[in-house]
CSV table of C-alpha atoms and ligand atoms in Angstrom, one decimal:
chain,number,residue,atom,x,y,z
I,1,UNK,CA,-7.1,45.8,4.3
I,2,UNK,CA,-7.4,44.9,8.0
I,3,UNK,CA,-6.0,42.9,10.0
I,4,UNK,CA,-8.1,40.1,11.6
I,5,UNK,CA,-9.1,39.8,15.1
I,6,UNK,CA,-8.8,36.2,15.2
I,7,UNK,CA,-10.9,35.3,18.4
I,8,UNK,CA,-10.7,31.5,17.4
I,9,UNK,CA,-6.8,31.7,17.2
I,10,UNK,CA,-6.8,33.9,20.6
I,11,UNK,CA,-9.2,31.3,22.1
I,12,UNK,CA,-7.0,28.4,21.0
I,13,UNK,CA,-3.9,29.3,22.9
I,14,UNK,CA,-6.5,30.4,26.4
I,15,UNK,CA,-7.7,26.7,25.6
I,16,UNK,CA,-4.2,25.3,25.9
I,17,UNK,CA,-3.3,27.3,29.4
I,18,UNK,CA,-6.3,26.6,31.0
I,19,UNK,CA,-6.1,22.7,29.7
I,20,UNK,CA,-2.5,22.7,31.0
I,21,UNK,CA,-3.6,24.3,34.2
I,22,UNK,CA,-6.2,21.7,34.9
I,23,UNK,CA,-3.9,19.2,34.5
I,24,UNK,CA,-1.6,20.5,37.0
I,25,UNK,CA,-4.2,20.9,39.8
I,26,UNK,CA,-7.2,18.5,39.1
I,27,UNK,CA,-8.1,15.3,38.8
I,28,UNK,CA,-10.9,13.8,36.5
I,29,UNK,CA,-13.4,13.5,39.6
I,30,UNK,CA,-12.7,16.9,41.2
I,31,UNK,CA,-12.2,19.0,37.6
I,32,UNK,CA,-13.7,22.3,37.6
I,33,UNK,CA,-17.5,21.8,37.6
I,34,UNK,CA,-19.8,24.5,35.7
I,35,UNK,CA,-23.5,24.4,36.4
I,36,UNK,CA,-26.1,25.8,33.8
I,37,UNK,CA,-29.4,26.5,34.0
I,38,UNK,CA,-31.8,26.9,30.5
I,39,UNK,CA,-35.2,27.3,30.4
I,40,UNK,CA,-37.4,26.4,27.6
I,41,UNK,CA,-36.6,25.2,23.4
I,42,UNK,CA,-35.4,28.9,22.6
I,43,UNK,CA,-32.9,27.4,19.7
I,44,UNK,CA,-30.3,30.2,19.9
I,45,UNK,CA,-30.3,29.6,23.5
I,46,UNK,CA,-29.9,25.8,23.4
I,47,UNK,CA,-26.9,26.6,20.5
I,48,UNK,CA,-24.9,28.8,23.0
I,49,UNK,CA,-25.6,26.2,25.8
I,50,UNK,CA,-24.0,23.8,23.7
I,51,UNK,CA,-21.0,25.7,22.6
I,52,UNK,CA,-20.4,26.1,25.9
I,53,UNK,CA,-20.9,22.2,27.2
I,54,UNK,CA,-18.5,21.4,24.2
I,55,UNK,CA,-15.9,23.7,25.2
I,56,UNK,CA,-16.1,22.8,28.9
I,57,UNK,CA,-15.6,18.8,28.2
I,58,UNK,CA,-12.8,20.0,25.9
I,59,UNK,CA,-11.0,21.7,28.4
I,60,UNK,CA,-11.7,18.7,31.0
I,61,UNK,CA,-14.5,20.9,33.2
I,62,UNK,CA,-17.2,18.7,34.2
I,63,UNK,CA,-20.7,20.2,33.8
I,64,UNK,CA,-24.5,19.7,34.1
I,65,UNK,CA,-27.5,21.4,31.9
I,66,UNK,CA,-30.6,21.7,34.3
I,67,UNK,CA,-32.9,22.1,30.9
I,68,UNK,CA,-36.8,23.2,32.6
I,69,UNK,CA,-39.6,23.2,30.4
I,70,UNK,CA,-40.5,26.4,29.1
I,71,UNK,CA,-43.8,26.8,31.5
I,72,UNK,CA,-41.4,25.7,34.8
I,73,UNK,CA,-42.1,28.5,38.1
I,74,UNK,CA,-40.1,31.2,39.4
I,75,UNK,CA,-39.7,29.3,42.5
I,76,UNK,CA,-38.7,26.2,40.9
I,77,UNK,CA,-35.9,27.6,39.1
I,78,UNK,CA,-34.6,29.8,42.1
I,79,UNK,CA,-34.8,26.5,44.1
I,80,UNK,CA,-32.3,25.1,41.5
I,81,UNK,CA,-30.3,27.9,41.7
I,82,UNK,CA,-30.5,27.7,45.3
I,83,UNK,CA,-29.0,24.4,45.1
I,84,UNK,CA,-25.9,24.9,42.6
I,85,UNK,CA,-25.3,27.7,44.9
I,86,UNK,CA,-24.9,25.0,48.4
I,87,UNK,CA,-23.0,22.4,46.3
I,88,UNK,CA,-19.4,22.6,47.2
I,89,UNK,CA,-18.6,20.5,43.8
I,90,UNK,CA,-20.3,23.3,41.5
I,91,UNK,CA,-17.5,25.9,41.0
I,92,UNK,CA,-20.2,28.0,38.8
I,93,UNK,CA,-23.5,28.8,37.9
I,94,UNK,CA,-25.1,30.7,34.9
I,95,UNK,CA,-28.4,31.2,33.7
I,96,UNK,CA,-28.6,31.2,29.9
I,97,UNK,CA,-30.5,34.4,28.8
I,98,UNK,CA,-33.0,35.1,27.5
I,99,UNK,CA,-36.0,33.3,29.8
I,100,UNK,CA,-39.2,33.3,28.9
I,101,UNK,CA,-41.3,36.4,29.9
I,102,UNK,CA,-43.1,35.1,32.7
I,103,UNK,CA,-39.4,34.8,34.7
I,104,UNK,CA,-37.7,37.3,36.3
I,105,UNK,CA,-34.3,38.0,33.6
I,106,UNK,CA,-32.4,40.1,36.4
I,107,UNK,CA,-33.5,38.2,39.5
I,108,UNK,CA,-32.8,34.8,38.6
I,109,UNK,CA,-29.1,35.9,37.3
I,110,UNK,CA,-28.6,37.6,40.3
I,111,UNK,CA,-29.7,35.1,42.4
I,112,UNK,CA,-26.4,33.4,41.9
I,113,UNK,CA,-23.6,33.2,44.6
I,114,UNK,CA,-21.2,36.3,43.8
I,115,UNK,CA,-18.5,33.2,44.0
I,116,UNK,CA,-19.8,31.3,41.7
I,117,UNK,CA,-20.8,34.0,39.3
I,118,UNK,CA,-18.3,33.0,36.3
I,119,UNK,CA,-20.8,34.6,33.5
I,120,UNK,CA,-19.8,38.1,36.0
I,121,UNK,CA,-23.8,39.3,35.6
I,122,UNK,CA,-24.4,39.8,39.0
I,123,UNK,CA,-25.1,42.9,40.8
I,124,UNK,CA,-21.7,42.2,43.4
I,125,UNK,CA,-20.0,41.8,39.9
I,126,UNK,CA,-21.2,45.2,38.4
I,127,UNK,CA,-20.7,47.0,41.2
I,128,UNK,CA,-17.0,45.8,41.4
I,129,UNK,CA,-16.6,46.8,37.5
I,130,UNK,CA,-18.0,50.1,38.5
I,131,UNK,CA,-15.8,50.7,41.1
I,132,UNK,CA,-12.6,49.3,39.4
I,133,UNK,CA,-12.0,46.2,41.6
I,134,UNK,CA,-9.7,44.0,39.4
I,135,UNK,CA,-10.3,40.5,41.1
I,136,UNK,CA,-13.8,39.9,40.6
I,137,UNK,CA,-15.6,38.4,37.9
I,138,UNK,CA,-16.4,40.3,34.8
I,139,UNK,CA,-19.0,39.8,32.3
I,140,UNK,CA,-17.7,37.5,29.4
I,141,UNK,CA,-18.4,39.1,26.8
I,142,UNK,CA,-16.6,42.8,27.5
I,143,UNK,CA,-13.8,40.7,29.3
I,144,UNK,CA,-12.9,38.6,26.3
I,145,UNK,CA,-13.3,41.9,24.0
I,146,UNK,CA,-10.6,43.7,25.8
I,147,UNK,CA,-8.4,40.4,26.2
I,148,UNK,CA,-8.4,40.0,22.9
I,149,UNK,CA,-7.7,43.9,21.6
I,150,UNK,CA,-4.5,43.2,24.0
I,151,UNK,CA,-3.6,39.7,22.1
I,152,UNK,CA,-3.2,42.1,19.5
I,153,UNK,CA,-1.3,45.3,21.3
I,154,UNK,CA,-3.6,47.2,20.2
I,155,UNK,CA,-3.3,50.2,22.6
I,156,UNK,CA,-6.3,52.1,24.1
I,157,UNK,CA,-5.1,54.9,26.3
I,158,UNK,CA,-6.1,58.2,24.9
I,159,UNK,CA,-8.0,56.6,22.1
I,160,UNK,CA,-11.6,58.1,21.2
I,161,UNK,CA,-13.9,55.1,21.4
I,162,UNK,CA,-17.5,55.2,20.5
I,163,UNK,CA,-19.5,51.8,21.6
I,164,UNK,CA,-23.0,51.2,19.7
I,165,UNK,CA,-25.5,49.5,22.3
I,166,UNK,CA,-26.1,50.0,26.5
I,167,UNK,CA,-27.0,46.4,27.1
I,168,UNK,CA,-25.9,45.4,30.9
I,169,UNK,CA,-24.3,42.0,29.1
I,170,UNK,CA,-22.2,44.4,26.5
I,171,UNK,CA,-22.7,48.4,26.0
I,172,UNK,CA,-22.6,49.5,29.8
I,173,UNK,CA,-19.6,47.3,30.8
I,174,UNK,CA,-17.1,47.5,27.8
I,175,UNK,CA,-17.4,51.1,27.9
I,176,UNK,CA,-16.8,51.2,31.9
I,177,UNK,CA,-13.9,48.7,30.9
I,178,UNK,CA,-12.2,50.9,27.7
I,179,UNK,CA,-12.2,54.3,30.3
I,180,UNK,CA,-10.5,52.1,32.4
I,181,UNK,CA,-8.3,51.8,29.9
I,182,UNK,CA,-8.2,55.4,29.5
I,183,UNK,CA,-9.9,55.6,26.1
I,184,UNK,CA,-12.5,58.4,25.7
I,185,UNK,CA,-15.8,57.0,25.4
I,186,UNK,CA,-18.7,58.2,23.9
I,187,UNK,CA,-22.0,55.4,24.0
I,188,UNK,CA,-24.5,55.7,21.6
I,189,UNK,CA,-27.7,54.1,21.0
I,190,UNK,CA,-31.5,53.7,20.0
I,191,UNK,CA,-31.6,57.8,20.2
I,192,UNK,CA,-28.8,58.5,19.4
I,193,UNK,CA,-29.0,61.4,16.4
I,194,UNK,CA,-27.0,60.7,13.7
I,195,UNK,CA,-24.9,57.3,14.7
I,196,UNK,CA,-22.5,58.1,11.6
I,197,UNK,CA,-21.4,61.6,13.4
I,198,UNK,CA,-19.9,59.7,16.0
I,199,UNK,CA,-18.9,56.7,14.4
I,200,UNK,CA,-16.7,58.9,12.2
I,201,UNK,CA,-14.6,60.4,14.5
I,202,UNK,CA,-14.0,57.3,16.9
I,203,UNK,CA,-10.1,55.3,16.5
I,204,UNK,CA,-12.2,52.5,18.4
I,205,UNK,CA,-15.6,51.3,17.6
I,206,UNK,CA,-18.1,48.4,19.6
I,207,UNK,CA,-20.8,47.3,17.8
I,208,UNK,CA,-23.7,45.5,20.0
I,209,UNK,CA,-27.1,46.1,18.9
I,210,UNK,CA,-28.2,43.1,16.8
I,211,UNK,CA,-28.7,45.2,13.5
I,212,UNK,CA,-27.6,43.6,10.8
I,213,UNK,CA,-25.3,46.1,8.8
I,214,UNK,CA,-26.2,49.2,11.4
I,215,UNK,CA,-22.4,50.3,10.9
I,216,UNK,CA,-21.8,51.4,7.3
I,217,UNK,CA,-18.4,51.1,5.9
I,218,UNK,CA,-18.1,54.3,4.8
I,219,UNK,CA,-18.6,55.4,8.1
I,220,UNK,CA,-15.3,54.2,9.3
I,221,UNK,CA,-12.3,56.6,10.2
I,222,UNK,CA,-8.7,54.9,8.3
I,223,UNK,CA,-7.2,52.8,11.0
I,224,UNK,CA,-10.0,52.4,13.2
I,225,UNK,CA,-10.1,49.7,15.4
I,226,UNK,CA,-13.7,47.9,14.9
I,227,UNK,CA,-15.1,45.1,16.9
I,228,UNK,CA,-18.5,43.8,15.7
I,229,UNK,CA,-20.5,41.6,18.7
I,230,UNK,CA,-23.2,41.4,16.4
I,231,UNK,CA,-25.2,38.0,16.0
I,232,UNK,CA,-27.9,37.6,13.9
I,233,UNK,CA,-29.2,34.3,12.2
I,234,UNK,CA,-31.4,34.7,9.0
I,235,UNK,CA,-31.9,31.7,7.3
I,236,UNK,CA,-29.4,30.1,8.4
I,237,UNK,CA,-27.0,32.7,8.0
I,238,UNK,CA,-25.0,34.7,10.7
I,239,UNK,CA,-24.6,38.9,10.4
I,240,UNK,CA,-22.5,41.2,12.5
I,241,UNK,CA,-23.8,44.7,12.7
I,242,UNK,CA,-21.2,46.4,10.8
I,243,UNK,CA,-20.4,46.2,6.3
I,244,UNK,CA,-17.6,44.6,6.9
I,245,UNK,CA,-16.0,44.1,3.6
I,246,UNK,CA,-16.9,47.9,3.4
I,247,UNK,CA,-15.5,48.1,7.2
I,248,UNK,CA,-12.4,46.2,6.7
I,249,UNK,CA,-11.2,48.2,3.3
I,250,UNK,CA,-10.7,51.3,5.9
I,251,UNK,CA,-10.2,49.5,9.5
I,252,UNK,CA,-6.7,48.4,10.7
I,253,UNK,CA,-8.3,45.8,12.5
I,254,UNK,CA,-11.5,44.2,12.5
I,255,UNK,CA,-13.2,41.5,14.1
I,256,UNK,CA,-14.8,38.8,12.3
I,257,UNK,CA,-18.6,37.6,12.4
I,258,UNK,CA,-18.1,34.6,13.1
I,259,UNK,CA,-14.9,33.8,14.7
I,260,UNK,CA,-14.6,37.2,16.5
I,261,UNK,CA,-16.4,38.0,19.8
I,262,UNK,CA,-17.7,34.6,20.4
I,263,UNK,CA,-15.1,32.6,20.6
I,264,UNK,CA,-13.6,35.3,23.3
I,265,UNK,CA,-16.9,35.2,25.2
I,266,UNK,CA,-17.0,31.1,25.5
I,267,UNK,CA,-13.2,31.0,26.5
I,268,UNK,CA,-13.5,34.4,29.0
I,269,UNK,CA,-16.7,31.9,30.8
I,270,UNK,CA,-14.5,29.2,30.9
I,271,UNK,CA,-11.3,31.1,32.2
I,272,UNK,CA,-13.8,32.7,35.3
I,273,UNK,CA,-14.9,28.6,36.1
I,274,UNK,CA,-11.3,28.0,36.7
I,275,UNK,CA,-10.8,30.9,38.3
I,276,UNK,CA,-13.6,29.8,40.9
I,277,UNK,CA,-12.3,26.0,41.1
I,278,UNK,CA,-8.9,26.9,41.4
I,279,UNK,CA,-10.6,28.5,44.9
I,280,UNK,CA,-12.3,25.4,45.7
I,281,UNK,CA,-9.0,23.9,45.6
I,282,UNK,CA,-7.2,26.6,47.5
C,301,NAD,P1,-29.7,44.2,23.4
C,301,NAD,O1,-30.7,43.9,22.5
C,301,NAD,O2,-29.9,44.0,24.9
C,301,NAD,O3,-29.3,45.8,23.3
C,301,NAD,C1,-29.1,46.3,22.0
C,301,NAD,C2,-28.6,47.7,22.2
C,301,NAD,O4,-28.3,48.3,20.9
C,301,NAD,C3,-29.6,48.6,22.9
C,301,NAD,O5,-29.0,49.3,24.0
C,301,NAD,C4,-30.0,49.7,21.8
C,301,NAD,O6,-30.1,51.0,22.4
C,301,NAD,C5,-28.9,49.6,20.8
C,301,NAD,N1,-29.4,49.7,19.5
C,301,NAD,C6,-30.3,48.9,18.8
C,301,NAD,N2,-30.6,49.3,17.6
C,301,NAD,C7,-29.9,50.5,17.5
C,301,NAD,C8,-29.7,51.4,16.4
C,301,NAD,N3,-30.4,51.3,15.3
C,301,NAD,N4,-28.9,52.5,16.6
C,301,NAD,C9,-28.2,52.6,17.8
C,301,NAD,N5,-28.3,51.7,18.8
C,301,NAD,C10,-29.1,50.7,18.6
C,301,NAD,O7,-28.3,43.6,22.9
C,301,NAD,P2,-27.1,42.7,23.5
C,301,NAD,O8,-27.6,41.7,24.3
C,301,NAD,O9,-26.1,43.6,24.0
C,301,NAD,O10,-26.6,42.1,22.1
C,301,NAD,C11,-26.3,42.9,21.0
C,301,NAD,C12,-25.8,42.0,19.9
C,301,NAD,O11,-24.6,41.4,20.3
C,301,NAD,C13,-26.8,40.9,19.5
C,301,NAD,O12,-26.6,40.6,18.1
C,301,NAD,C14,-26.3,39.7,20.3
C,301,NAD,O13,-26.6,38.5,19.7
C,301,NAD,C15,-24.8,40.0,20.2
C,301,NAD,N6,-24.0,39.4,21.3
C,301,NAD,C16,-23.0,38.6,21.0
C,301,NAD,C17,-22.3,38.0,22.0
C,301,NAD,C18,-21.2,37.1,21.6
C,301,NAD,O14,-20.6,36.5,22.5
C,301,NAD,N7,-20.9,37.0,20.3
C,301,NAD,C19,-22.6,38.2,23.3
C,301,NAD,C20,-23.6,39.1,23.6
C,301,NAD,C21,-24.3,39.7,22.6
């Protein structure tokens, strides 16, 4: 059986640094300040929004939801953006994805400071990945993936990895980041022929493509590493993309679904906010 990859137990000891270090260097009035901007009453968007507001107040991070109606204007939100941008008390700014069609999705992220871009989405921030520059921010989500294969040791260099999905939030960065890491990464997706080919030979697999069970269990090399983003609610009910019991009989380790990824993405947002305050401060 595998061994968990407890992202709620990784994120509870981040939790108590980062609540330690905002102790040390903040008070109440000038904590670190996160700034979010969601548009519209999409309810998978409001519930990450307020993960997010709960873990900031629990770490002592002060924060505002600008929440625009779901017909609001480019302009109007860029204006806002614009604004979070000039204030020298917001430390970051994200914009909760997805927005509704009519608004630019790669604009209006973009359109946030390179300083103040905690959620790492920005075009400054990609290009940094891409290039290897250590100090910038990093998307969340491939950031807390790695940090918490190393809570766990778990070794990448030389590994072959294969990573499911090419999103720009997920696929395209946590492969950049594992050949950092000097893993050998093959990415597959939509066309990929014969996902199970490639999922059988890989010590490391990434699942993010939003298909419920995609990754059979059989498909799984013995001691694979397998770390399922995969988040999909039906009625009431939340799936990863891989068979995990299947998964985990034949996995060394394995992340939950729930309790997994997202825990690692909340905290790696809130570590990045810090990281910008702690600037602010200087
Ligand atoms: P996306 O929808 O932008 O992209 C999905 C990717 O998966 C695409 O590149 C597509 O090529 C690939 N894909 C889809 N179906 C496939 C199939 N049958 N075979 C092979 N590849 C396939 O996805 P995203 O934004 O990266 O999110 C993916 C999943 O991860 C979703 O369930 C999302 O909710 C979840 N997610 C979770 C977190 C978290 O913090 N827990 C963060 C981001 C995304």
């Amino acid at each position: 059986m595998a061994t968990l990859l407890d992202g709620k137990a990784v994120s509870a000891s981040i939790q108590e640094e980062i609540r330690q270090t905002v102790a040390r260097h903040f008070l109440p009035d000038n904590a670190p300040r996160l700034c979010v901007i969601l548009v519209g009453e999409n309810p998978a968007s409001a519930s990450y929004v307020k993960t997010k507001c709960r873990m900031a107040e629990k770490l002592g991070f002060r924060h505002e939801v600008y929440h625009f109606d779901e017909d609001v204007t480019q302009a109007e939100v860029e204006a806002r953006i614009d604004a979070c941008n000039a204030d020298p008390m917001c430390d970051a700014v994200f914009v909760q994805l997805p927005l509704p069609r009519h608004l630019d999705a790669v604009a209006l992220p973009n359109r946030v400071r390179a300083d103040k871009d905690a959620d790492g989405l920005t075009r400054a921030a990609m290009g940094a990945l891409l290039l290897g520059e250590s100090n910038a921010f990093q998307p969340c989500t491939p950031r807390g993936i790695l940090r918490l294969l190393d809570a766990y040791q778990i070794e990448l260099s030389g590994l072959d990895a294969v990573v499911i999905g090419r999103s720009n939030i997920v696929g395209k960065p946590v492969s950049l980041m594992l050949q950092r890491r000097n893993a050998t990464v093959t990415m597959c997706h939509t066309r990929t022929r014969d996902l199970g080919s490639h999922v059988c030979r890989a010590d490391v697999v990434v699942v993010a493509a939003g298909v419920p069970g995609l990754v059979k269990g059989e498909w799984i090399k013995p001691g694979a590493v397998v770390v399922d983003c995969g988040f999909t609610k039906i009625d009431g009910q939340i799936y990863g993309d891989v068979e995990f019991d299947a998964a985990s009989a034949r996995a060394s380790y394995i992340t939950p679904v729930p309790g997994g990824v997202g825990p690692m993405t909340v905290i790696t947002l809130m570590e990045q906010t810090l990281q910008s305050a702690l600037k602010r401060c200087g």
